[in-house]
GROMACS .gro file of N, CA, C and O in nm:
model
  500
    1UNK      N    1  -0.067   7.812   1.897
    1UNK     CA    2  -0.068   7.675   1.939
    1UNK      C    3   0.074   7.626   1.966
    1UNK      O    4   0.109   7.546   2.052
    2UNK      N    5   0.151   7.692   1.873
    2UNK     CA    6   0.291   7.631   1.888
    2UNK      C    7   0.383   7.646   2.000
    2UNK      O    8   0.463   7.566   2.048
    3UNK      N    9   0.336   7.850   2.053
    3UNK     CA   10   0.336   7.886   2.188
    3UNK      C   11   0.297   7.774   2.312
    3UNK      O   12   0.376   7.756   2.404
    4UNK      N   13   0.206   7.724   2.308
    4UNK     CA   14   0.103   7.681   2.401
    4UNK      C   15   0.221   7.542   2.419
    4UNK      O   16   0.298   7.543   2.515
    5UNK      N   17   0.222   7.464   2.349
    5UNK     CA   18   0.320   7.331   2.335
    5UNK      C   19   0.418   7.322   2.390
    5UNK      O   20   0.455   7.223   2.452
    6UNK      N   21   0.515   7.486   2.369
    6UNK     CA   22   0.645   7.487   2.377
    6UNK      C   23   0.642   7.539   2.554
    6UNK      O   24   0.734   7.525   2.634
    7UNK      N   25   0.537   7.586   2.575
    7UNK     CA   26   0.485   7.630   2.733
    7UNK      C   27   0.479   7.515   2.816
    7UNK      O   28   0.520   7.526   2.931
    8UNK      N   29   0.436   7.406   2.777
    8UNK     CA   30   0.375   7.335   2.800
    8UNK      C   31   0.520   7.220   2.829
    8UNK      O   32   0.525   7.141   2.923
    9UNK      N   33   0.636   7.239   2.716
    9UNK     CA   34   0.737   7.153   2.748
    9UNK      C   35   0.810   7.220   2.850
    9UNK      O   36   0.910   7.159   2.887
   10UNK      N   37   0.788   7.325   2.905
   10UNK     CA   38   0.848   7.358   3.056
   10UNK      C   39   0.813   7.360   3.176
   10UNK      O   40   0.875   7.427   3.258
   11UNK      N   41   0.739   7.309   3.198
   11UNK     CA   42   0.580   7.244   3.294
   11UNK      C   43   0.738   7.163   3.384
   11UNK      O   44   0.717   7.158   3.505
   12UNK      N   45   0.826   7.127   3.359
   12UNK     CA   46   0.883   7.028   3.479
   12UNK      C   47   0.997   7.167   3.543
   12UNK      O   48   1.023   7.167   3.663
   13UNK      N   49   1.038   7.241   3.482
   13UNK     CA   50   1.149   7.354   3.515
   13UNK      C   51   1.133   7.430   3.627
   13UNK      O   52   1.087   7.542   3.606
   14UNK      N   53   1.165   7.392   3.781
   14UNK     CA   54   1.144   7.455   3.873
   14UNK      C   55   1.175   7.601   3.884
   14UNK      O   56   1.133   7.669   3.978
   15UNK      N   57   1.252   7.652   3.785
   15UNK     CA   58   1.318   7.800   3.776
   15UNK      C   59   1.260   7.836   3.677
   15UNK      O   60   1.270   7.954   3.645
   16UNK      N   61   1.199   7.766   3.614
   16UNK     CA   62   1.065   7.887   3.509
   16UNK      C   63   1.146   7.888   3.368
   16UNK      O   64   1.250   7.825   3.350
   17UNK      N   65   1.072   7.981   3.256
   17UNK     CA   66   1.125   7.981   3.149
   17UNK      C   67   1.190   8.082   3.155
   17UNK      O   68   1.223   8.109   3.271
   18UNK      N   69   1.242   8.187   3.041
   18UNK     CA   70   1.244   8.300   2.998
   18UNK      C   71   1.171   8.289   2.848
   18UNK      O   72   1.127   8.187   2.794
   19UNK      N   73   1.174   8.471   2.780
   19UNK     CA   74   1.182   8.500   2.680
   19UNK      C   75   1.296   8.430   2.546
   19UNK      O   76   1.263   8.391   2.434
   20UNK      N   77   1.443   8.433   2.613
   20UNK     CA   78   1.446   8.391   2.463
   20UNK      C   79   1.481   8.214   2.464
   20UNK      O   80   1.525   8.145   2.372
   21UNK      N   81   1.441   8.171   2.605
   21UNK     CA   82   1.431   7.989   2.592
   21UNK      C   83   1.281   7.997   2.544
   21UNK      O   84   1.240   7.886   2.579
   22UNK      N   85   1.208   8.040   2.504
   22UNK     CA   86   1.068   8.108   2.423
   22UNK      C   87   1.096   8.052   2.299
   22UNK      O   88   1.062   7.946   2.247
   23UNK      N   89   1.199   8.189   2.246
   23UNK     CA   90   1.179   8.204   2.110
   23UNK      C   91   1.233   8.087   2.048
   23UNK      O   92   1.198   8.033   1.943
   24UNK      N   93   1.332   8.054   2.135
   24UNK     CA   94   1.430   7.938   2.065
   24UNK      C   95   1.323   7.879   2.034
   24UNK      O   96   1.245   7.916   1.946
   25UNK      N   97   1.304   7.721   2.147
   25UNK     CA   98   1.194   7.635   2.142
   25UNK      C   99   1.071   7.661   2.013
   25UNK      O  100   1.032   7.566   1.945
   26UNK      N  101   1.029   7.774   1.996
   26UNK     CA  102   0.912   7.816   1.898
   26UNK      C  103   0.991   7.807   1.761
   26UNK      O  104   0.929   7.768   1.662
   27UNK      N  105   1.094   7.834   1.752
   27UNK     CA  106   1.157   7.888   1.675
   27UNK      C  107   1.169   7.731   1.590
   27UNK      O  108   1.109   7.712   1.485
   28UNK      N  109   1.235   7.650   1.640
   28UNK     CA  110   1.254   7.498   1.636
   28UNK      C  111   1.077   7.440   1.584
   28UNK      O  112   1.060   7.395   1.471
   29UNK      N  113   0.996   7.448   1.655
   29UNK     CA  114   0.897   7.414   1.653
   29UNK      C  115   0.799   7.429   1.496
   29UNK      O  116   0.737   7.354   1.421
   30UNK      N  117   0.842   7.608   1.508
   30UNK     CA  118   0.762   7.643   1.364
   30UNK      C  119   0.864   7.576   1.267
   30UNK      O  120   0.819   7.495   1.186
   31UNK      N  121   0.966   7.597   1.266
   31UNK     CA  122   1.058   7.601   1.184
   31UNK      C  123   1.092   7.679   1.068
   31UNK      O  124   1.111   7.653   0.949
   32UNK      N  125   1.094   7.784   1.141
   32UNK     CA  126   1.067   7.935   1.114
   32UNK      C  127   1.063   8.021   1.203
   32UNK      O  128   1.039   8.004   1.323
   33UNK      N  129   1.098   8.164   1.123
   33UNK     CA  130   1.113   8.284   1.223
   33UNK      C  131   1.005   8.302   1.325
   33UNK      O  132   0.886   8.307   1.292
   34UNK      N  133   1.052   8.314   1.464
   34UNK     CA  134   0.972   8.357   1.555
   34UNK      C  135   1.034   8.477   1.652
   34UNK      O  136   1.122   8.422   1.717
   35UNK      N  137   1.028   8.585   1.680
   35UNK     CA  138   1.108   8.699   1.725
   35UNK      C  139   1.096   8.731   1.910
   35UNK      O  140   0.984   8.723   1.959
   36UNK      N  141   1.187   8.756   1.977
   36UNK     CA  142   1.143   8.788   2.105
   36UNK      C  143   1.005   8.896   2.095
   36UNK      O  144   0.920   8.870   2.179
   37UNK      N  145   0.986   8.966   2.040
   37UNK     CA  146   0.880   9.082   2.038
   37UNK      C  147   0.778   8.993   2.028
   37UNK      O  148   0.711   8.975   2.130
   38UNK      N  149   0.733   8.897   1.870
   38UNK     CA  150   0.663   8.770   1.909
   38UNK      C  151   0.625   8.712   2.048
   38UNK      O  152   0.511   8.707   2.094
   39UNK      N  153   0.740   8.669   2.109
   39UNK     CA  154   0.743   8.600   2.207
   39UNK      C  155   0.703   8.715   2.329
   39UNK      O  156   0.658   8.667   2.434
   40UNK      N  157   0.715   8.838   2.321
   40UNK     CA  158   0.688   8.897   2.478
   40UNK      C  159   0.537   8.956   2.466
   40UNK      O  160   0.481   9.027   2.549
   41UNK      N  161   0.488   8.909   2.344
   41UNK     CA  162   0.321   8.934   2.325
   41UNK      C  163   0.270   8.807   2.361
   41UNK      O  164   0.166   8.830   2.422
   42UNK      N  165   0.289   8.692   2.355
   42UNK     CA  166   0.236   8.585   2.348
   42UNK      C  167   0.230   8.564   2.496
   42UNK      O  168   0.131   8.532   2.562
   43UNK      N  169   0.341   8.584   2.533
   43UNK     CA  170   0.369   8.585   2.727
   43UNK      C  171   0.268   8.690   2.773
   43UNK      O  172   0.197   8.697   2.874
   44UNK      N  173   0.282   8.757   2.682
   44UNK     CA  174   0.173   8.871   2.808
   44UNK      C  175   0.045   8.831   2.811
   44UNK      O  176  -0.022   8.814   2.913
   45UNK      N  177   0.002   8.813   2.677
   45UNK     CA  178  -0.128   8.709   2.642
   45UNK      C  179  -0.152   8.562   2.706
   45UNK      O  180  -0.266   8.517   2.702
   46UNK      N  181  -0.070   8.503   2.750
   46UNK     CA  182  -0.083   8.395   2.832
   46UNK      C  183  -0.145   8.445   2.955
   46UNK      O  184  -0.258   8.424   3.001
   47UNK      N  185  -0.010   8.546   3.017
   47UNK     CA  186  -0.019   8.582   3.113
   47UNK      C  187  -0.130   8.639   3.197
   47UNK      O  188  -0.153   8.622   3.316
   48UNK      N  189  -0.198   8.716   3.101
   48UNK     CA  190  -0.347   8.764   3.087
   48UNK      C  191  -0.443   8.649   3.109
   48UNK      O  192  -0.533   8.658   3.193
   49UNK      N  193  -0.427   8.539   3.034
   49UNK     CA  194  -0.543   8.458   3.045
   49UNK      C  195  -0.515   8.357   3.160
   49UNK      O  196  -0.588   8.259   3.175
   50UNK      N  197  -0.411   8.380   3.239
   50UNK     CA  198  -0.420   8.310   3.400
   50UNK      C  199  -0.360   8.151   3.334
   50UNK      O  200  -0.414   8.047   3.372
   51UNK      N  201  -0.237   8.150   3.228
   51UNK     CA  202  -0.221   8.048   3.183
   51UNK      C  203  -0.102   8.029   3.245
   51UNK      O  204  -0.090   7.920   3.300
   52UNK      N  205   0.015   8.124   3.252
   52UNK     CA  206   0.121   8.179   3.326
   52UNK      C  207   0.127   8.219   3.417
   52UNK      O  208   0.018   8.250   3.466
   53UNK      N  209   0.252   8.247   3.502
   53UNK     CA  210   0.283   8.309   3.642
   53UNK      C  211   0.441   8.346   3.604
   53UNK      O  212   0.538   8.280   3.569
   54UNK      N  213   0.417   8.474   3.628
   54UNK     CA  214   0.538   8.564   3.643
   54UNK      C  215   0.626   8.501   3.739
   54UNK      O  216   0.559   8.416   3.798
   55UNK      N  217   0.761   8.503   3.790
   55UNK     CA  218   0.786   8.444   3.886
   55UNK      C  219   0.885   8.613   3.977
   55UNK      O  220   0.994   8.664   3.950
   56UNK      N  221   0.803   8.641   4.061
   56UNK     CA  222   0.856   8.716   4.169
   56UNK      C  223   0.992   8.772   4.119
   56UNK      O  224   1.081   8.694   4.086
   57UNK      N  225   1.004   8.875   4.116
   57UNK     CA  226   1.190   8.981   4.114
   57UNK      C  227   1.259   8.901   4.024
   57UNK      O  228   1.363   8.853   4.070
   58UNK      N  229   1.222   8.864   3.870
   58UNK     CA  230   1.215   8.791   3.784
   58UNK      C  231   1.175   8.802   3.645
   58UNK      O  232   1.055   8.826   3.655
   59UNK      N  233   1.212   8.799   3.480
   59UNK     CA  234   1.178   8.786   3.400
   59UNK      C  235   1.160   8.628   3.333
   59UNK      O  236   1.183   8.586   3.220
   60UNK      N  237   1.114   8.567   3.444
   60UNK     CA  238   1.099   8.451   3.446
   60UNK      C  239   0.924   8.402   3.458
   60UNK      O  240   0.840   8.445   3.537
   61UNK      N  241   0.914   8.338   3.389
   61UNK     CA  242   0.759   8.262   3.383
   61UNK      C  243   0.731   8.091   3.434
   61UNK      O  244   0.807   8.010   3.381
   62UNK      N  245   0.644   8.046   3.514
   62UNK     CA  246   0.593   7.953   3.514
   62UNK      C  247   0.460   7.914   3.473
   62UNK      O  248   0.374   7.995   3.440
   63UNK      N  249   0.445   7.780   3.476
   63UNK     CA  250   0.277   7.717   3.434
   63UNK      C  251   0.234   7.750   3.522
   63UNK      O  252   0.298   7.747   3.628
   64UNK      N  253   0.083   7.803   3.512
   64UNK     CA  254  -0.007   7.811   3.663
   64UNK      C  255  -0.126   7.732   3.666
   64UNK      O  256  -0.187   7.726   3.560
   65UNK      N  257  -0.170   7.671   3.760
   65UNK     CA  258  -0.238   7.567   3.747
   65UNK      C  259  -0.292   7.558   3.655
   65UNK      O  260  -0.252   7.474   3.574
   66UNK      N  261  -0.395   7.630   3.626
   66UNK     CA  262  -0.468   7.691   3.532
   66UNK      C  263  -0.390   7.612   3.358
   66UNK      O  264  -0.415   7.507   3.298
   67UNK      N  265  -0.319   7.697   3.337
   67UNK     CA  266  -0.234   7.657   3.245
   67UNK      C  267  -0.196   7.473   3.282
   67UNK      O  268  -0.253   7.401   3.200
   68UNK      N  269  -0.140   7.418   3.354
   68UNK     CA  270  -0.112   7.251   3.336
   68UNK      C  271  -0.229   7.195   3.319
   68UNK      O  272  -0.214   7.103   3.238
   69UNK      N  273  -0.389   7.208   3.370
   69UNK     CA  274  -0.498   7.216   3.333
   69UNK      C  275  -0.542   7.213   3.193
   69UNK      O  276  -0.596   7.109   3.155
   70UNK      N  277  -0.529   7.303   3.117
   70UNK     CA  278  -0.525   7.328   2.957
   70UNK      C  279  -0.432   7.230   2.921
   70UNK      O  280  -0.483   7.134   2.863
   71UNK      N  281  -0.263   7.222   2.944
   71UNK     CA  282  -0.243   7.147   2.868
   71UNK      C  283  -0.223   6.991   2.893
   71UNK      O  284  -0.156   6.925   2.813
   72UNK      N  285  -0.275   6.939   2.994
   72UNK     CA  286  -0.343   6.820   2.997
   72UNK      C  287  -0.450   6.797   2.929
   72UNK      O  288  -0.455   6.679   2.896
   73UNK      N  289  -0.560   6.873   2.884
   73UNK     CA  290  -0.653   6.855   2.806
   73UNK      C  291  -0.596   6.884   2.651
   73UNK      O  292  -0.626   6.795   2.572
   74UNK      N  293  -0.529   6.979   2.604
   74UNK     CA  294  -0.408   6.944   2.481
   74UNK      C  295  -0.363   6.822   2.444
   74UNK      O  296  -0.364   6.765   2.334
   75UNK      N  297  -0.314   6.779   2.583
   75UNK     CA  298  -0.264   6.585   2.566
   75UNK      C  299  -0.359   6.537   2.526
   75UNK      O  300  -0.365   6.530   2.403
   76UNK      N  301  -0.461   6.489   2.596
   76UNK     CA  302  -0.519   6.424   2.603
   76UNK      C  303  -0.615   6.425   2.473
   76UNK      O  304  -0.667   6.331   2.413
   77UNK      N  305  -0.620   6.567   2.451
   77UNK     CA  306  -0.783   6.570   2.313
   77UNK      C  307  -0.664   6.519   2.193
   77UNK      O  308  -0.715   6.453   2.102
   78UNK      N  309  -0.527   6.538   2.183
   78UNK     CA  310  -0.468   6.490   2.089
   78UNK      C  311  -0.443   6.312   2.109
   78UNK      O  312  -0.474   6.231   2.022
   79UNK      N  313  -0.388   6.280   2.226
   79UNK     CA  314  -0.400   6.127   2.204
   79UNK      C  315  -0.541   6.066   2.188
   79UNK      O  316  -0.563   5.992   2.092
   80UNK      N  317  -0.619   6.089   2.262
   80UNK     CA  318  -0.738   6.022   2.240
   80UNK      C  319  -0.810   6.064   2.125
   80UNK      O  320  -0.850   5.960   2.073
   81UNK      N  321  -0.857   6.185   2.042
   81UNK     CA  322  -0.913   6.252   1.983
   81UNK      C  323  -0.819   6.256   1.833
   81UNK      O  324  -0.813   6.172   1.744
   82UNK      N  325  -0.775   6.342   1.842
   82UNK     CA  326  -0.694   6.404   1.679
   82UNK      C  327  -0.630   6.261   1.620
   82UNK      O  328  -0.674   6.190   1.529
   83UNK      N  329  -0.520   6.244   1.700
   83UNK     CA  330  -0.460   6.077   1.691
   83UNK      C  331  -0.534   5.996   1.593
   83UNK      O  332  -0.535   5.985   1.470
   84UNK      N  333  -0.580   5.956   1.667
   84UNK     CA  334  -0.709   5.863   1.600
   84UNK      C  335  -0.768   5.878   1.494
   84UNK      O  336  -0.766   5.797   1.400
   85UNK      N  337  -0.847   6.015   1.498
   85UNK     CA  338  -0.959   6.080   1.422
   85UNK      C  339  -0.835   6.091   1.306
   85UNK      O  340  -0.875   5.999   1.235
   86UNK      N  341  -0.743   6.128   1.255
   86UNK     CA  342  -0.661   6.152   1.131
   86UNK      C  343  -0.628   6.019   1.061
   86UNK      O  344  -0.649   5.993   0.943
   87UNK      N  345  -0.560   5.916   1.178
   87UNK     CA  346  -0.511   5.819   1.121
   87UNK      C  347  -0.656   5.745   1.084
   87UNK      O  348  -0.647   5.712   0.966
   88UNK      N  349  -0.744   5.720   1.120
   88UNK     CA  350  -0.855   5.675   1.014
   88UNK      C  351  -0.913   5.761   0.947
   88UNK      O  352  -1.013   5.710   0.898
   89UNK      N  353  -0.895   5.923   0.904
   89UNK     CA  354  -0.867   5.942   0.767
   89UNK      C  355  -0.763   5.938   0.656
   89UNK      O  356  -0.755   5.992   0.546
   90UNK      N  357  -0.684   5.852   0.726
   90UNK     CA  358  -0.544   5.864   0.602
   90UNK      C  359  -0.605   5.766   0.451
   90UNK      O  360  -0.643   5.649   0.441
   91UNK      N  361  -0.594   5.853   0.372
   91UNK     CA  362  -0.627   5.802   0.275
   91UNK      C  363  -0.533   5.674   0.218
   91UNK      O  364  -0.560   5.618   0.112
   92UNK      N  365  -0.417   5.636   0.305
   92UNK     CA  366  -0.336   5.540   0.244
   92UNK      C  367  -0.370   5.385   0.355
   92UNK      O  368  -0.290   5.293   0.366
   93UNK      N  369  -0.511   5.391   0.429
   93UNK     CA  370  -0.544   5.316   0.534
   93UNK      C  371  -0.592   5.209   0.426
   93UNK      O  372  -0.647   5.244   0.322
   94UNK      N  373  -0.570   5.084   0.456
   94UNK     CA  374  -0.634   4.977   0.397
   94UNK      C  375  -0.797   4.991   0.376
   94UNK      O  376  -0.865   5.070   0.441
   95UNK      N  377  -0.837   4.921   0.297
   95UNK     CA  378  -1.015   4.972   0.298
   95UNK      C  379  -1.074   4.812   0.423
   95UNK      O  380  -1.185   4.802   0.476
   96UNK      N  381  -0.993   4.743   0.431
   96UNK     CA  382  -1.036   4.640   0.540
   96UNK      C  383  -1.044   4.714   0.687
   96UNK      O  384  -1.114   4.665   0.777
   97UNK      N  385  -0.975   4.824   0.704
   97UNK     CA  386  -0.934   4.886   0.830
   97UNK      C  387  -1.034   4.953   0.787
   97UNK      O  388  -1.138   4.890   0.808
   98UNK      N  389  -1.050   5.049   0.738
   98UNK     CA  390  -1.139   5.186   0.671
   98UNK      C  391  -1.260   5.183   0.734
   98UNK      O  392  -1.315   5.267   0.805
   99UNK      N  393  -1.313   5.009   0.678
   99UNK     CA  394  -1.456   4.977   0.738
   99UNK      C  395  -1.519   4.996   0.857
   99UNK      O  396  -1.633   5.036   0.877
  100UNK      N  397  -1.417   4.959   0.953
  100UNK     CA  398  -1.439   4.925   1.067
  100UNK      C  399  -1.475   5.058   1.143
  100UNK      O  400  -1.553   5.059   1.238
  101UNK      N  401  -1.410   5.171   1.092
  101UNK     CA  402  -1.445   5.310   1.180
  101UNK      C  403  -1.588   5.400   1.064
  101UNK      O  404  -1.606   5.440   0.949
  102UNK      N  405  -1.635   5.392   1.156
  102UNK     CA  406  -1.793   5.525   1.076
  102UNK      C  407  -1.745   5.638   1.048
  102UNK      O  408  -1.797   5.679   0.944
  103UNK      N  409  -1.658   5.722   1.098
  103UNK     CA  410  -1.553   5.822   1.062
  103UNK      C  411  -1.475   5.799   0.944
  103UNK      O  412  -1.468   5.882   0.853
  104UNK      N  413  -1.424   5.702   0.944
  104UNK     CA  414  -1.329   5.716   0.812
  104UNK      C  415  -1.437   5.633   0.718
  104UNK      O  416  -1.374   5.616   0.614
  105UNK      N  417  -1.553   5.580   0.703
  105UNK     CA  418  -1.646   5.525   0.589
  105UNK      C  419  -1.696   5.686   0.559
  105UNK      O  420  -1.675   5.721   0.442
  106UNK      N  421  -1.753   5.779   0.639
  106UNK     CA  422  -1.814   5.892   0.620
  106UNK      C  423  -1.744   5.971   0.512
  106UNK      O  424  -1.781   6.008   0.401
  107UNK      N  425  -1.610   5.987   0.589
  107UNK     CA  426  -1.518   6.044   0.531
  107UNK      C  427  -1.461   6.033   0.359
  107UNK      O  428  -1.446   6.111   0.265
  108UNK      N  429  -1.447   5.912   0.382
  108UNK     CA  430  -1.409   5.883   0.218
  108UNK      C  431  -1.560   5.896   0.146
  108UNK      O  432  -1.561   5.958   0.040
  109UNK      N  433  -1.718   5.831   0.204
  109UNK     CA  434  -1.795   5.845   0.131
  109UNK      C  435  -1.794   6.031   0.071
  109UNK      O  436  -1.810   6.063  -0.047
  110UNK      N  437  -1.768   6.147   0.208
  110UNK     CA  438  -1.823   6.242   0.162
  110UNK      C  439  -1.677   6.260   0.049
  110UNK      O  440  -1.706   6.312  -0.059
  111UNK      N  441  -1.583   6.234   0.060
  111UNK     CA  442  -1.479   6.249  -0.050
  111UNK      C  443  -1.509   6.214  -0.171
  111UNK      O  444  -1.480   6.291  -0.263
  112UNK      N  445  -1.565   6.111  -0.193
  112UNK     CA  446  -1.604   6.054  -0.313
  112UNK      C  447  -1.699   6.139  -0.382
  112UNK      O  448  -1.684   6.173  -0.499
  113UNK      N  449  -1.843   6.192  -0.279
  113UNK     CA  450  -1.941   6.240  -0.363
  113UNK      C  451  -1.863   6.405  -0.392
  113UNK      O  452  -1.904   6.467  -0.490
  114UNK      N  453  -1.742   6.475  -0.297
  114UNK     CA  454  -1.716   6.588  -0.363
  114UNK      C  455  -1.619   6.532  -0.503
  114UNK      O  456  -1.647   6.595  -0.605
  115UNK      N  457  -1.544   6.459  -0.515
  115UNK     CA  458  -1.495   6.442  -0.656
  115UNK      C  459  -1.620   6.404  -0.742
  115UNK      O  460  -1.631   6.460  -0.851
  116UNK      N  461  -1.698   6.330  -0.709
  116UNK     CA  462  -1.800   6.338  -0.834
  116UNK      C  463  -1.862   6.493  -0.887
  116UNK      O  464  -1.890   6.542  -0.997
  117UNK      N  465  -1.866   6.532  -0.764
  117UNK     CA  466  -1.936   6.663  -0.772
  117UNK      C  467  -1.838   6.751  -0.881
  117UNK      O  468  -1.878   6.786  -0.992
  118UNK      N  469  -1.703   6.780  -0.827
  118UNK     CA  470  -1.611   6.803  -0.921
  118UNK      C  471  -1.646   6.826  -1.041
  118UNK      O  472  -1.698   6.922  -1.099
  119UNK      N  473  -1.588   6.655  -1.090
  119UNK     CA  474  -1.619   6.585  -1.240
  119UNK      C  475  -1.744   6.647  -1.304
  119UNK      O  476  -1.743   6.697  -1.416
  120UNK      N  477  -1.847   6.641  -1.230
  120UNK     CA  478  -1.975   6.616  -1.270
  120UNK      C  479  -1.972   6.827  -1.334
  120UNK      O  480  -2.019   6.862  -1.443
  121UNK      N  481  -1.910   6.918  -1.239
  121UNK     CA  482  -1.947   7.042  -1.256
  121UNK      C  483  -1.822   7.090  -1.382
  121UNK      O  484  -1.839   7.190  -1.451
  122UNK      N  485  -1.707   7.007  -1.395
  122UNK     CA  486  -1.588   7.012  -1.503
  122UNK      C  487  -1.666   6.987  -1.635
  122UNK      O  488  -1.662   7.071  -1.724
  123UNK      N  489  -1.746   6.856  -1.651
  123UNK     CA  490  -1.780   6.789  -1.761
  123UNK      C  491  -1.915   6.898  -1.824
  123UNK      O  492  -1.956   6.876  -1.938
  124UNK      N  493  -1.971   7.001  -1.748
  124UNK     CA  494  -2.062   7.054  -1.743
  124UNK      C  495  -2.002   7.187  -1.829
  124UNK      O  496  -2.044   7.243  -1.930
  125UNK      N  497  -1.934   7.202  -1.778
  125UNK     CA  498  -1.833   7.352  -1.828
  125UNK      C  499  -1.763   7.354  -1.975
  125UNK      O  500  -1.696   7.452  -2.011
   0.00000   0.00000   0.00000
């Protein structure tokens, strides 16, 4: 995924990426080791799934449609979707806010009945 992101922040680079503007970027990202060998599997694996484009007499890669495709739907399922969907589970959300979404009432209800459940299987033991 972290691949996919860091692919995804070179979508404007008319001269394409390389391998180790790859690893860097990932590298930053995980924040943690990520290795060119890493990185020239992940490219080939992109590359394979028609997410990438080699760029002609070149160790250079671009987005291919295909790929800006995917990660417009990345954007988007995260702003509209994940976004949302987390911050009304944050357990530090007011319970006046809480109410208002069926997602985060669900949520804390099913939270509640697994700590009872918990308790209930601790006190048992």
């Amino acid at each position: 995924m972290a691949v996919m992101a860091a692919v995804v922040g070179f979508t404007h680079l008319l001269t394409g990426f390389d391998n180790p503007t790859l690893v860097r970027l990932v590298t930053t990202l995980l924040d943690g080791p990520y290795t060119s060998r890493q990185a020239t599997y992940d490219l080939r694996r992109l590359g394979r799934k028609g997410l990438i484009i080699r760029m002609h007499g070149s160790h250079r890669y671009q987005l291919a449609p295909l790929g800006r495709r995917v990660a417009m739907l990345f954007a988007k399922a995260y702003g509209r979707v994940l976004a949302p969907g987390l911050a009304a589970l944050d357990p530090q959300l007011p319970e006046a806010l809480s109410t208002r979404s069926e997602l985060a009432t669900a949520w804390r209800r099913l939270d509640r009945t697994l700590d009872q459940f918990i308790n209930d299987g601790l006190a048992a033991a």
